[in-house]
Amino acid sequence: MGDEWSRARGGGGRCAKRSRFDQQFDAEFGPSAVTSTTRFIDILDQLDTKVESLRKEAMVLRDKKDFLAMSVDLLKNNEYLSGLNENEREEIDCYVQRISSRLGTVELNVCTVRDQAQEDSLHHVNSLIDLIIASADPVISRQKCQQYLNACSTTDTSVYTDVDPHTVCTDKKFESVLLGCTLDDQKTIKKRLQALLVYLTQQTIVH
């Protein structure tokens, strides 16, 4: 088996030219020749670890993209725009659209296995959060966002350190829908709400 693996990868003869892939493979996993089942399993274990690491890195990038997309949506609904004249508003709208279009060219997809009920729950949760983003009242939006975040965790519920976690107010409807999501989706939703709450808190302080 080891000889076949070596020949298939160009290592069967001393004069065989090694490809760039062969060189990179050796750099990542050690000598490519498989001389035992233990060595074969070792390579698979390393591959498994690297695949999981790649998934985590991709999820971080996906979260960054989601944050940027949410920031664009928030700015599109910022009340500052209502005080601009038509020409200024049109210019800013075009700028925002250009940024949004460029962001749309970035495609990041880390698949999370969901059944239909979990898909429906995720869609419902995202719809509820989108309503907060589209709201014209930053104070009410912040309160609702805080309630949603409280529903994500009763032990890490607020950006304020003086809040008693046993007395916090949660949105029971949101909590019920959230529980229908996968654990990975729940973590992503919590991160999204945390970023949104920080932004909305800054908005209410400004006003």
Coordinates of N, CA and C in Angstrom, one line a residue:
M1 N 0.8 -1.2 0.0 CA 0.0 0.0 0.0 C 0.9 1.3 0.0
G2 N 2.0 1.2 0.8 CA 2.9 2.4 0.9 C 3.5 2.6 -0.5
D3 N 3.9 1.6 -1.2 CA 4.6 1.8 -2.5 C 3.6 2.3 -3.5
E4 N 2.4 1.9 -3.5 CA 1.4 2.4 -4.4 C 1.1 3.8 -4.2
W5 N 1.0 4.2 -2.9 CA 0.7 5.6 -2.5 C 1.9 6.5 -3.0
S6 N 3.1 6.0 -2.8 CA 4.3 6.7 -3.2 C 4.4 6.9 -4.7
R7 N 4.1 5.8 -5.4 CA 4.2 5.9 -6.9 C 3.1 6.8 -7.4
A8 N 1.9 6.7 -6.9 CA 0.8 7.6 -7.3 C 1.1 9.0 -7.1
R9 N 1.9 9.3 -6.1 CA 2.2 10.7 -5.8 C 3.6 11.2 -6.4
G10 N 4.1 10.3 -7.3 CA 5.3 10.7 -8.0 C 6.6 10.4 -7.3
G11 N 6.5 9.5 -6.2 CA 7.7 9.2 -5.5 C 8.2 7.8 -5.8
G12 N 7.8 7.2 -6.9 CA 8.3 5.9 -7.1 C 9.7 5.8 -7.7
G13 N 10.2 6.8 -8.2 CA 11.6 6.8 -8.8 C 12.4 8.0 -8.3
R14 N 13.7 7.8 -8.3 CA 14.5 8.9 -7.9 C 14.5 10.1 -8.8
C15 N 14.2 9.9 -10.1 CA 14.2 11.0 -11.1 C 12.8 11.6 -11.2
A16 N 11.8 11.1 -10.5 CA 10.5 11.7 -10.7 C 10.5 13.1 -10.1
K17 N 9.9 14.0 -10.9 CA 9.8 15.4 -10.5 C 8.6 15.6 -9.5
R18 N 8.9 16.1 -8.4 CA 7.9 16.3 -7.4 C 7.1 17.6 -7.7
S19 N 5.8 17.5 -7.6 CA 4.9 18.6 -7.9 C 4.9 19.6 -6.7
R20 N 4.4 20.8 -6.9 CA 4.2 21.7 -5.9 C 3.3 21.2 -4.8
F21 N 2.2 20.5 -5.2 CA 1.3 19.9 -4.3 C 2.0 18.9 -3.4
D22 N 2.9 18.0 -4.0 CA 3.7 17.1 -3.2 C 4.5 17.8 -2.1
Q23 N 5.1 18.9 -2.5 CA 6.0 19.6 -1.6 C 5.2 20.2 -0.5
Q24 N 4.0 20.8 -0.8 CA 3.2 21.4 0.2 C 2.6 20.3 1.1
F25 N 2.2 19.2 0.5 CA 1.7 18.1 1.4 C 2.7 17.7 2.4
D26 N 4.0 17.5 2.0 CA 5.0 17.1 2.9 C 5.2 18.1 4.0
A27 N 5.1 19.4 3.6 CA 5.3 20.5 4.6 C 4.2 20.5 5.6
E28 N 3.0 20.1 5.2 CA 1.9 20.1 6.1 C 1.8 18.9 7.0
F29 N 2.1 17.7 6.4 CA 1.8 16.5 7.0 C 3.0 15.6 7.2
G30 N 4.2 16.0 6.8 CA 5.3 15.1 6.8 C 5.5 14.3 5.6
P31 N 6.4 13.4 5.5 CA 6.7 12.6 4.3 C 5.4 11.9 3.8
S32 N 5.1 12.0 2.5 CA 3.9 11.5 2.0 C 3.8 10.0 1.9
A33 N 4.9 9.3 1.9 CA 4.9 7.9 1.8 C 4.2 7.2 3.0
V34 N 3.2 6.4 2.7 CA 2.4 5.7 3.8 C 3.0 4.4 4.0
T35 N 3.6 4.1 5.1 CA 4.3 2.8 5.4 C 3.5 2.0 6.3
S36 N 2.4 2.5 6.9 CA 1.7 1.7 7.9 C 0.3 2.3 8.1
T37 N -0.6 1.5 8.6 CA -2.0 2.0 8.9 C -1.9 3.2 9.9
T38 N -1.0 3.1 10.8 CA -0.9 4.1 11.9 C -0.5 5.5 11.2
R39 N 0.4 5.4 10.2 CA 0.8 6.6 9.5 C -0.4 7.2 8.7
F40 N -1.2 6.3 8.1 CA -2.3 6.7 7.3 C -3.4 7.4 8.2
I41 N -3.6 6.8 9.4 CA -4.6 7.4 10.3 C -4.1 8.7 10.8
D42 N -2.8 8.8 11.0 CA -2.2 10.0 11.5 C -2.4 11.2 10.5
I43 N -2.3 10.9 9.2 CA -2.5 11.9 8.2 C -4.0 12.3 8.2
L44 N -4.9 11.3 8.4 CA -6.3 11.6 8.4 C -6.7 12.5 9.6
D45 N -6.0 12.2 10.8 CA -6.3 13.0 12.0 C -5.9 14.4 11.8
Q46 N -4.7 14.6 11.1 CA -4.2 16.0 10.9 C -5.2 16.7 9.9
L47 N -5.7 16.0 8.9 CA -6.6 16.6 8.0 C -7.9 17.0 8.7
D48 N -8.4 16.1 9.6 CA -9.6 16.4 10.3 C -9.4 17.7 11.1
T49 N -8.3 17.8 11.8 CA -8.0 19.0 12.6 C -8.0 20.2 11.8
K50 N -7.3 20.1 10.6 CA -7.2 21.3 9.8 C -8.5 21.7 9.2
V51 N -9.4 20.7 8.9 CA -10.7 21.1 8.3 C -11.5 21.8 9.4
E52 N -11.5 21.3 10.6 CA -12.2 22.0 11.7 C -11.7 23.4 11.9
S53 N -10.4 23.6 11.8 CA -9.8 24.9 12.0 C -10.3 25.8 10.9
L54 N -10.3 25.3 9.6 CA -10.8 26.1 8.5 C -12.2 26.5 8.7
R55 N -13.1 25.6 9.2 CA -14.5 25.9 9.5 C -14.6 27.1 10.4
K56 N -13.8 27.0 11.5 CA -13.9 28.1 12.5 C -13.4 29.4 11.9
E57 N -12.4 29.4 11.1 CA -11.9 30.6 10.5 C -12.9 31.2 9.6
A58 N -13.6 30.3 8.8 CA -14.6 30.7 7.9 C -15.8 31.3 8.6
M59 N -16.1 30.7 9.8 CA -17.3 31.3 10.6 C -16.9 32.6 11.1
V60 N -15.7 32.9 11.5 CA -15.3 34.2 12.0 C -15.4 35.2 10.9
L61 N -15.0 34.9 9.7 CA -15.2 35.8 8.5 C -16.7 36.0 8.2
R62 N -17.4 34.9 8.3 CA -18.9 35.1 8.1 C -19.5 36.0 9.1
D63 N -19.1 35.9 10.3 CA -19.6 36.8 11.4 C -19.2 38.3 11.1
K64 N -18.0 38.5 10.6 CA -17.6 39.8 10.2 C -18.4 40.4 9.1
K65 N -18.7 39.5 8.1 CA -19.6 39.9 7.0 C -21.0 40.3 7.5
D66 N -21.5 39.5 8.3 CA -22.8 39.7 8.9 C -22.9 41.1 9.6
F67 N -21.8 41.3 10.4 CA -21.7 42.6 11.1 C -21.7 43.8 10.2
L68 N -20.9 43.7 9.1 CA -20.8 44.8 8.1 C -22.2 45.0 7.5
A69 N -22.9 43.9 7.1 CA -24.2 44.0 6.5 C -25.2 44.6 7.4
M70 N -25.1 44.3 8.7 CA -26.0 44.9 9.7 C -25.7 46.4 9.9
S71 N -24.4 46.7 9.8 CA -24.0 48.1 9.9 C -24.6 48.9 8.8
V72 N -24.5 48.4 7.6 CA -25.1 49.1 6.4 C -26.6 49.3 6.6
D73 N -27.3 48.2 7.0 CA -28.7 48.4 7.2 C -29.1 49.4 8.3
L74 N -28.3 49.5 9.4 CA -28.6 50.4 10.4 C -28.3 51.9 9.9
L75 N -27.3 52.1 9.1 CA -27.0 53.4 8.6 C -28.1 53.8 7.6
K76 N -28.6 52.9 6.8 CA -29.7 53.2 5.9 C -31.0 53.7 6.6
N77 N -31.1 53.3 7.8 CA -32.3 53.7 8.6 C -32.0 54.7 9.7
N78 N -30.8 55.3 9.6 CA -30.4 56.3 10.6 C -31.3 57.6 10.4
E79 N -31.8 58.1 11.5 CA -32.6 59.3 11.5 C -31.9 60.5 11.0
Y80 N -30.6 60.5 11.0 CA -29.8 61.6 10.5 C -30.2 61.9 9.0
L81 N -30.5 60.9 8.3 CA -30.8 61.0 6.8 C -32.0 61.8 6.6
S82 N -32.9 61.8 7.5 CA -34.2 62.5 7.3 C -34.0 64.0 7.3
G83 N -32.9 64.5 7.8 CA -32.6 66.0 7.8 C -31.8 66.4 6.6
L84 N -31.5 65.5 5.6 CA -30.8 65.9 4.4 C -31.7 66.4 3.3
N85 N -31.2 67.2 2.5 CA -32.0 67.6 1.3 C -32.0 66.4 0.3
E86 N -32.7 66.6 -0.8 CA -32.9 65.4 -1.7 C -31.6 65.0 -2.4
N87 N -30.8 66.0 -2.8 CA -29.6 65.7 -3.5 C -28.6 65.0 -2.5
E88 N -28.5 65.5 -1.3 CA -27.6 64.8 -0.3 C -28.0 63.4 0.0
R89 N -29.3 63.2 0.1 CA -29.9 61.9 0.4 C -29.6 61.0 -0.7
E90 N -29.8 61.4 -1.9 CA -29.6 60.6 -3.1 C -28.1 60.2 -3.2
E91 N -27.2 61.1 -2.9 CA -25.8 60.8 -3.0 C -25.4 59.8 -2.0
I92 N -25.9 59.9 -0.7 CA -25.6 59.0 0.3 C -26.2 57.6 0.0
D93 N -27.4 57.6 -0.5 CA -28.1 56.3 -0.9 C -27.3 55.6 -1.9
C94 N -26.7 56.3 -2.9 CA -25.9 55.7 -3.9 C -24.6 55.1 -3.3
Y95 N -24.0 55.8 -2.4 CA -22.8 55.4 -1.7 C -23.1 54.1 -0.9
V96 N -24.2 54.1 -0.2 CA -24.5 53.0 0.7 C -24.8 51.7 -0.2
Q97 N -25.5 52.0 -1.4 CA -25.8 50.9 -2.3 C -24.5 50.3 -2.9
R98 N -23.6 51.2 -3.2 CA -22.3 50.7 -3.7 C -21.5 49.8 -2.7
I99 N -21.5 50.3 -1.5 CA -20.9 49.4 -0.4 C -21.6 48.1 -0.3
S100 N -22.9 48.2 -0.2 CA -23.7 46.9 -0.1 C -23.5 46.0 -1.2
S101 N -23.4 46.5 -2.4 CA -23.1 45.7 -3.6 C -21.8 45.0 -3.5
R102 N -20.8 45.8 -3.1 CA -19.4 45.2 -3.0 C -19.4 44.1 -1.9
L103 N -20.1 44.3 -0.8 CA -20.2 43.3 0.2 C -20.8 42.1 -0.3
G104 N -21.8 42.3 -1.2 CA -22.5 41.1 -1.8 C -21.7 40.2 -2.6
T105 N -20.5 40.8 -3.1 CA -19.6 39.9 -3.9 C -18.8 38.9 -3.0
V106 N -18.9 39.1 -1.7 CA -18.2 38.2 -0.8 C -19.1 37.1 -0.4
E107 N -18.8 35.9 -0.8 CA -19.7 34.8 -0.4 C -19.0 33.8 0.5
L108 N -19.5 33.7 1.7 CA -19.0 32.8 2.7 C -20.1 31.9 3.2
N109 N -19.8 30.6 3.1 CA -20.9 29.6 3.4 C -20.3 28.5 4.2
V110 N -20.7 28.4 5.5 CA -20.3 27.3 6.4 C -21.6 26.6 6.7
C111 N -21.9 25.5 6.1 CA -23.2 24.8 6.3 C -23.4 24.3 7.7
T112 N -24.6 24.6 8.2 CA -25.0 24.1 9.5 C -26.2 23.2 9.2
V113 N -26.1 21.9 9.6 CA -27.2 21.0 9.4 C -28.4 21.3 10.2
R114 N -29.5 21.6 9.5 CA -30.8 21.9 10.2 C -31.9 21.1 9.6
D115 N -32.9 20.8 10.4 CA -34.1 20.2 9.9 C -35.1 21.4 9.5
Q116 N -36.2 21.1 9.0 CA -37.1 22.1 8.5 C -37.6 23.0 9.7
A117 N -37.8 22.4 10.8 CA -38.3 23.2 12.0 C -37.2 24.2 12.4
Q118 N -36.0 23.8 12.4 CA -34.9 24.7 12.7 C -34.7 25.8 11.7
E119 N -34.9 25.4 10.4 CA -34.8 26.5 9.4 C -35.9 27.5 9.6
D120 N -37.1 27.1 9.9 CA -38.2 28.0 10.2 C -37.9 28.9 11.4
S121 N -37.4 28.3 12.4 CA -37.0 29.1 13.7 C -36.0 30.1 13.4
L122 N -35.0 29.8 12.6 CA -33.9 30.7 12.3 C -34.5 31.9 11.5
H123 N -35.3 31.6 10.5 CA -35.9 32.6 9.7 C -36.8 33.5 10.5
H124 N -37.5 33.0 11.5 CA -38.4 33.8 12.4 C -37.5 34.7 13.3
V125 N -36.4 34.1 13.8 CA -35.6 34.9 14.7 C -35.0 36.1 13.9
N126 N -34.5 35.8 12.7 CA -33.9 36.9 11.9 C -34.9 37.9 11.5
S127 N -36.1 37.5 11.3 CA -37.2 38.5 11.0 C -37.4 39.4 12.1
L128 N -37.4 38.9 13.3 CA -37.6 39.7 14.5 C -36.5 40.7 14.8
I129 N -35.3 40.2 14.5 CA -34.1 41.1 14.6 C -34.2 42.2 13.6
D130 N -34.6 41.9 12.4 CA -34.7 42.8 11.3 C -35.7 43.9 11.6
L131 N -36.7 43.6 12.4 CA -37.7 44.6 12.8 C -37.0 45.6 13.7
I132 N -36.1 45.2 14.6 CA -35.4 46.1 15.4 C -34.6 47.1 14.6
I133 N -33.8 46.5 13.7 CA -32.9 47.3 12.8 C -33.7 48.4 12.0
A134 N -34.9 48.0 11.6 CA -35.7 48.9 10.8 C -36.5 49.9 11.6
S135 N -36.5 49.8 12.9 CA -37.3 50.7 13.8 C -36.7 52.1 13.8
A136 N -37.6 53.1 13.8 CA -37.1 54.5 13.8 C -36.8 55.0 15.2
D137 N -37.2 54.2 16.3 CA -37.0 54.7 17.7 C -35.8 53.9 18.3
P138 N -34.7 54.5 18.4 CA -33.5 53.8 19.0 C -33.7 53.4 20.4
V139 N -34.5 54.1 21.2 CA -34.7 53.7 22.6 C -35.4 52.4 22.7
I140 N -36.6 52.4 22.0 CA -37.4 51.1 22.0 C -36.6 50.0 21.4
S141 N -35.9 50.3 20.4 CA -35.1 49.2 19.7 C -34.0 48.7 20.7
R142 N -33.4 49.5 21.4 CA -32.4 49.1 22.4 C -33.0 48.2 23.5
Q143 N -34.2 48.6 24.0 CA -34.9 47.8 25.0 C -35.2 46.5 24.5
K144 N -35.8 46.4 23.3 CA -36.2 45.1 22.7 C -34.9 44.3 22.4
C145 N -33.9 44.9 21.9 CA -32.6 44.1 21.7 C -32.1 43.6 23.0
Q146 N -32.1 44.3 24.1 CA -31.7 43.8 25.3 C -32.5 42.6 25.8
Q147 N -33.8 42.7 25.6 CA -34.7 41.6 26.0 C -34.3 40.3 25.2
Y148 N -34.1 40.5 23.9 CA -33.7 39.4 23.0 C -32.4 38.8 23.5
L149 N -31.4 39.7 23.8 CA -30.1 39.2 24.3 C -30.3 38.5 25.6
N150 N -31.1 39.0 26.5 CA -31.4 38.3 27.8 C -31.9 36.9 27.5
A151 N -32.7 36.8 26.5 CA -33.3 35.4 26.2 C -32.2 34.5 25.7
C152 N -31.1 35.0 25.2 CA -30.0 34.1 24.7 C -29.2 33.6 25.9
S153 N -29.1 34.3 27.0 CA -28.4 33.8 28.1 C -28.8 34.6 29.4
T154 N -29.1 33.9 30.4 CA -29.5 34.5 31.7 C -28.3 34.7 32.6
T155 N -27.1 34.3 32.1 CA -25.9 34.5 32.9 C -25.0 35.6 32.4
D156 N -25.2 36.0 31.1 CA -24.4 37.0 30.5 C -25.3 37.9 29.7
T157 N -26.1 38.7 30.4 CA -27.3 39.3 29.7 C -27.1 40.7 29.3
S158 N -26.2 41.4 29.8 CA -26.2 42.8 29.6 C -24.8 43.4 29.5
V159 N -24.7 44.5 28.8 CA -23.5 45.3 28.7 C -23.3 46.1 30.0
Y160 N -24.3 46.1 30.9 CA -24.2 46.9 32.1 C -23.9 45.9 33.3
T161 N -22.9 46.3 34.1 CA -22.4 45.4 35.1 C -23.3 45.4 36.4
D162 N -24.2 46.4 36.5 CA -25.0 46.5 37.7 C -26.3 45.9 37.6
V163 N -26.5 45.1 36.5 CA -27.8 44.4 36.3 C -27.8 43.0 37.0
D164 N -28.9 42.8 37.8 CA -29.0 41.5 38.5 C -29.6 40.5 37.5
P165 N -28.8 39.5 37.1 CA -29.3 38.5 36.1 C -30.6 37.8 36.5
H166 N -31.0 37.8 37.8 CA -32.2 37.2 38.2 C -33.4 38.1 38.0
T167 N -33.2 39.3 37.7 CA -34.3 40.3 37.6 C -34.5 40.8 36.2
V168 N -33.7 40.3 35.3 CA -33.7 40.9 33.9 C -35.0 40.5 33.2
C169 N -35.4 41.3 32.3 CA -36.6 41.0 31.5 C -36.2 40.4 30.2
T170 N -36.9 39.3 29.9 CA -36.6 38.6 28.6 C -37.9 38.6 27.7
D171 N -37.7 38.5 26.4 CA -38.9 38.4 25.5 C -39.2 36.9 25.4
K172 N -40.3 36.5 26.0 CA -40.6 35.0 26.0 C -40.9 34.5 24.6
K173 N -41.5 35.3 23.7 CA -41.8 34.9 22.4 C -40.5 34.6 21.6
F174 N -39.6 35.5 21.8 CA -38.3 35.4 21.1 C -37.5 34.2 21.7
E175 N -37.6 34.0 23.0 CA -36.9 32.9 23.6 C -37.4 31.6 23.1
S176 N -38.7 31.5 23.0 CA -39.4 30.3 22.5 C -38.9 29.9 21.1
V177 N -38.8 30.9 20.2 CA -38.4 30.7 18.9 C -36.9 30.3 18.8
L178 N -36.1 31.0 19.7 CA -34.7 30.8 19.7 C -34.4 29.4 20.1
L179 N -35.1 28.8 21.0 CA -34.9 27.4 21.4 C -35.1 26.4 20.3
G180 N -35.8 26.8 19.3 CA -35.9 25.9 18.1 C -34.8 25.9 17.2
C181 N -33.8 26.8 17.4 CA -32.6 26.9 16.5 C -31.5 26.0 17.0
T182 N -30.6 25.7 16.1 CA -29.5 24.9 16.4 C -28.6 25.6 17.4
L183 N -27.7 24.9 18.1 CA -26.8 25.6 19.0 C -25.8 26.5 18.3
D184 N -25.4 26.1 17.1 CA -24.5 27.0 16.4 C -25.2 28.3 16.0
D185 N -26.5 28.2 15.6 CA -27.2 29.3 15.2 C -27.5 30.2 16.4
Q186 N -27.7 29.6 17.6 CA -28.0 30.4 18.8 C -26.7 31.2 19.1
K187 N -25.6 30.7 19.0 CA -24.3 31.4 19.3 C -24.2 32.6 18.3
T188 N -24.5 32.3 17.0 CA -24.4 33.4 16.0 C -25.4 34.5 16.3
I189 N -26.6 34.1 16.7 CA -27.6 35.1 17.0 C -27.2 36.0 18.1
K190 N -26.6 35.3 19.2 CA -26.2 36.1 20.3 C -25.1 37.1 20.0
K191 N -24.2 36.7 19.1 CA -23.1 37.6 18.7 C -23.7 38.8 17.9
R192 N -24.7 38.5 17.1 CA -25.3 39.5 16.3 C -26.1 40.5 17.2
L193 N -26.8 40.0 18.2 CA -27.5 40.9 19.1 C -26.5 41.7 20.0
Q194 N -25.4 41.1 20.4 CA -24.4 41.9 21.2 C -23.9 43.1 20.4
A195 N -23.6 42.9 19.1 CA -23.1 43.9 18.3 C -24.1 45.0 18.0
L196 N -25.4 44.6 17.8 CA -26.5 45.5 17.6 C -26.8 46.3 18.9
L197 N -26.7 45.7 20.0 CA -27.0 46.4 21.3 C -25.9 47.5 21.5
V198 N -24.7 47.2 21.3 CA -23.6 48.2 21.4 C -23.9 49.4 20.6
Y199 N -24.3 49.1 19.3 CA -24.6 50.3 18.4 C -25.8 51.1 18.9
L200 N -26.8 50.4 19.2 CA -28.0 51.1 19.7 C -27.8 51.8 21.0
T201 N -27.0 51.3 21.8 CA -26.7 52.0 23.1 C -25.9 53.3 22.8
Q202 N -25.0 53.3 21.9 CA -24.3 54.5 21.5 C -25.3 55.5 20.8
Q203 N -26.2 55.0 20.1 CA -27.2 55.9 19.5 C -28.0 56.6 20.5
T204 N -28.5 55.9 21.5 CA -29.3 56.5 22.6 C -28.5 57.5 23.4
I205 N -27.2 57.2 23.6 CA -26.4 58.1 24.4 C -26.2 59.4 23.6
V206 N -26.0 59.3 22.3 CA -25.8 60.5 21.5 C -27.1 61.4 21.5
H207 N -28.3 60.7 21.5 CA -29.5 61.5 21.5 C -29.9 61.9 22.9

